[in-house]
Coordinates of C-alpha atoms in Angstrom, one line a residue:
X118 CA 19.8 13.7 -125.9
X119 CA 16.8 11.6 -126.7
X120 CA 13.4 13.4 -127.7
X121 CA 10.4 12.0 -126.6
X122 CA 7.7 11.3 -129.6
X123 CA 4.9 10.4 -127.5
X124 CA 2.5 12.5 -125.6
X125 CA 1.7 9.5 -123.2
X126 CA 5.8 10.0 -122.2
X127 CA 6.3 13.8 -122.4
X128 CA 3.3 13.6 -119.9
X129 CA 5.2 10.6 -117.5
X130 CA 8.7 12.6 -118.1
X131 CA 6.7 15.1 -116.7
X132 CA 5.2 13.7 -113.6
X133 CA 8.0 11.1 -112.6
X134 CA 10.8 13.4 -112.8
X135 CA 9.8 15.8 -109.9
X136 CA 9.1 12.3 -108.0
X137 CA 12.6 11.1 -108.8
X138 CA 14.1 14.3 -107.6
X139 CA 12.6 14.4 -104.6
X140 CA 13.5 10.4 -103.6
X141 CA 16.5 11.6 -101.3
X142 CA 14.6 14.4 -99.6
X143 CA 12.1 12.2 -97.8
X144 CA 12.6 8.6 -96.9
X145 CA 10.5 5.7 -99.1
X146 CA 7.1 5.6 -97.9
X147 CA 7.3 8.5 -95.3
X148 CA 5.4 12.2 -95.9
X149 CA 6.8 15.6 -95.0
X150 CA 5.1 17.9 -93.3
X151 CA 4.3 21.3 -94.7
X152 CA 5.2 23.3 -91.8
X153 CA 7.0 21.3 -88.9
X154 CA 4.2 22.8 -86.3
X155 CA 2.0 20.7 -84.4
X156 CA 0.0 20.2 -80.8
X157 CA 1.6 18.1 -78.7
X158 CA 0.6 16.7 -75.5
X159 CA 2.8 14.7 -72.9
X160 CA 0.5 13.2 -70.2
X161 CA 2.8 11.8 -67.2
X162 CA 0.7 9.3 -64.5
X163 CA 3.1 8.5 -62.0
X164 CA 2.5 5.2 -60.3
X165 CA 0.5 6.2 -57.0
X166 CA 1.4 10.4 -57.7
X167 CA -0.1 12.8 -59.6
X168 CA -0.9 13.4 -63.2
X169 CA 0.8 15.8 -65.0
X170 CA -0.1 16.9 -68.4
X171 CA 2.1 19.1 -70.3
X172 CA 0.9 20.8 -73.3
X173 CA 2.5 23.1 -76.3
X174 CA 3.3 23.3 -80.0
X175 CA 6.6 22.6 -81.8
X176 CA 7.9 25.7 -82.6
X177 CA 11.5 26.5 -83.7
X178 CA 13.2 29.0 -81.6
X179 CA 13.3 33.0 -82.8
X180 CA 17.0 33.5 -81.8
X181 CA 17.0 36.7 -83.7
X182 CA 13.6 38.0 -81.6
X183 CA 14.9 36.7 -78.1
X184 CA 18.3 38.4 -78.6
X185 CA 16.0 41.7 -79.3
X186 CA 13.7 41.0 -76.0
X187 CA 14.8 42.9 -72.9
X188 CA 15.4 40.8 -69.4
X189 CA 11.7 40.5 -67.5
X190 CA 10.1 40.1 -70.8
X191 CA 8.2 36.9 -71.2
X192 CA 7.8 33.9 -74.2
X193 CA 4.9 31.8 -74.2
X194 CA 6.6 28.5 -74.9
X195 CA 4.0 28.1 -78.2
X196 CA 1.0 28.6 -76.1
X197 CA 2.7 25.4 -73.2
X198 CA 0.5 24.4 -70.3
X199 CA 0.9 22.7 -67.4
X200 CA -1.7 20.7 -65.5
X201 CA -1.5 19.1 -62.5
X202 CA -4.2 17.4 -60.4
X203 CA -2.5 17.2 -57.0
X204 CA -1.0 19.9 -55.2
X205 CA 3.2 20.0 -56.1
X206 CA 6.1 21.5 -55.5
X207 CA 7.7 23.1 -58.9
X208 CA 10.9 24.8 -58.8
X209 CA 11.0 25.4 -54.9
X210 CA 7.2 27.1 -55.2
X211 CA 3.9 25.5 -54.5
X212 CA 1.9 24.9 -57.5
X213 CA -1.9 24.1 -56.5
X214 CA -3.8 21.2 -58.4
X215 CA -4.7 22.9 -62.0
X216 CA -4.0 24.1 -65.3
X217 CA -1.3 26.9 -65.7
X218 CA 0.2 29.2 -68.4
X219 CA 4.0 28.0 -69.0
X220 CA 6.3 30.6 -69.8
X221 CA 9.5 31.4 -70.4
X222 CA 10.9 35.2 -69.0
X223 CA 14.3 36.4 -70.3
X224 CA 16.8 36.6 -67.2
X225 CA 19.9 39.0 -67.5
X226 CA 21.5 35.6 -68.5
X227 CA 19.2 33.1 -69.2
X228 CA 15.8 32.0 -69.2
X229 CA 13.4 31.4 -65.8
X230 CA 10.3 29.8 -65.9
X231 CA 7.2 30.7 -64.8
X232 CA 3.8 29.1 -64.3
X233 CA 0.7 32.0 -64.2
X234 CA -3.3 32.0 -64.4
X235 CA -4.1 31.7 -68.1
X236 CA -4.5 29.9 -71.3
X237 CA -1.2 29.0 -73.5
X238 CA 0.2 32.3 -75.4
X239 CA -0.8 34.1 -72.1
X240 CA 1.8 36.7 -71.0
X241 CA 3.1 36.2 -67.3
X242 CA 2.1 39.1 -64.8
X243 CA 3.4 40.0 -61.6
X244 CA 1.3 37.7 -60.1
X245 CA 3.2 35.0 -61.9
X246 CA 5.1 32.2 -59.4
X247 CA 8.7 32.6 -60.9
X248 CA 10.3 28.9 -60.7
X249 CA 13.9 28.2 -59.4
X250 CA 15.3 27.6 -63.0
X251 CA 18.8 25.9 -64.0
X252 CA 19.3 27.1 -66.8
X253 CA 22.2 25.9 -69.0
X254 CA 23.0 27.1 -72.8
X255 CA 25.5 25.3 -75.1
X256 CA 24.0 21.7 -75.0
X257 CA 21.9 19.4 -77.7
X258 CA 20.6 21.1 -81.1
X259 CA 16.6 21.0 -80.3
X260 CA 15.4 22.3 -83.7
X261 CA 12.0 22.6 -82.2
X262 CA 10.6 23.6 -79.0
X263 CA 10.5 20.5 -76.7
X264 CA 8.6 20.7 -73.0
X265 CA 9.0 17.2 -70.9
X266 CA 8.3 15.7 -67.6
X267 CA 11.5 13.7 -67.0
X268 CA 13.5 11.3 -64.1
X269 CA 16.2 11.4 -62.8
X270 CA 18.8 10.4 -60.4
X271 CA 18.8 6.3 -59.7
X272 CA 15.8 3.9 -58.0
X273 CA 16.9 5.1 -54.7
X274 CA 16.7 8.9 -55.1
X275 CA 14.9 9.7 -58.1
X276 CA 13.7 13.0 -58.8
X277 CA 11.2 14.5 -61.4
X278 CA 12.0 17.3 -63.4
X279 CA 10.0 19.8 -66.1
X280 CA 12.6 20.3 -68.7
X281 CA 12.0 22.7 -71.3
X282 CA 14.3 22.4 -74.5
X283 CA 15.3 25.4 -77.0
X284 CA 17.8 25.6 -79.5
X285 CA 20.7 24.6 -77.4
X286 CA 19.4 25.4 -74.2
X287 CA 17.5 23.7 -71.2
X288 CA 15.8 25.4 -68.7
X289 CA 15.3 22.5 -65.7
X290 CA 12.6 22.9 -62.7
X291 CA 12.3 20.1 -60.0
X292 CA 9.2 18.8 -59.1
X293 CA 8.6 17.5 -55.8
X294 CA 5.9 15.0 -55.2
X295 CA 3.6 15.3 -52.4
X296 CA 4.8 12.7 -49.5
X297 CA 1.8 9.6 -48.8

């Protein structure tokens, strides 16, 4: 092995070696984050309908705490909103224009979601409008918490969905659009 004489490249050996090392961990000219959290917000105008504005923070899921929770209990979806500004439909229940608590509460198998009075990390009550939820486990590795106004169907039936992503689960509500 080769000694290094000079302070000038002890000090670069020094500096360019943890750089080196680190090349395959994060592609050329990209950063990593910290700590994978952040606010997101997913604003849907649909072309003479509503706007909704979904709102949360990407969190990976706690399987370890959701296997302890008991069914009826609730997660807060990382503190997810929901904001409408027309009168909808949302899983079979009438939502009114406005901004809503999302939640998540822990079925006997599954998860159902929930829209309730309240800011994001707010706890569902009774009160709560409890949304016809498919639920289906087993499906895409979403490292990180993932709530989403999405189409479906074709151009003559297309329907709108809030899909909430999980781990390897998907909670699915239809959204109905008022009729013109």
């Amino acid at each position: 092995m080769r000694r290094l004489n000079s302070p000038l490249a002890a000090t670069a050996a020094l500096v360019l070696l943890p750089l080196a090392a680190s090349v395959d961990a994060v592609p050329s000219g990209l950063a990593s984050l910290p700590h994978p959290h952040f606010p997101k917000t997913l604003i849907c105008e649909i072309p003479q309908g509503p706007k909704i504005t979904v709102r949360h923070l990407t969190v990976t899921f706690d399987a370890a705490g959701a296997a302890k929770m008991d069914a009826g209990e609730a997660w807060h979806l990382a503190g997810a909103t929901f904001e409408t500004d027309s009168d909808l439909v949302v899983g079979g229940k009438a939502v009114q224009a406005g901004m809503y608590a999302l939640s998540a509460r822990k079925a006997s198998k599954g998860w159902t979601l929930t829209l309730h009075d309240g800011k994001g990390f707010s706890r569902p009550g009774d009160d709560a409008i409890v949304l016809e939820t498919d639920f289906r486990a087993g499906g895409v590795l979403f490292e990180h918490l993932n709530c989403d106004v999405q189409p479906g169907g074709d151009k003559r039936s297309t329907r709108l969905f809030l899909d909430v992503r999980f781990d390897k689960m998907l909670a699915r509500c239809a959204i109905d659009l008022p009729k013109k």
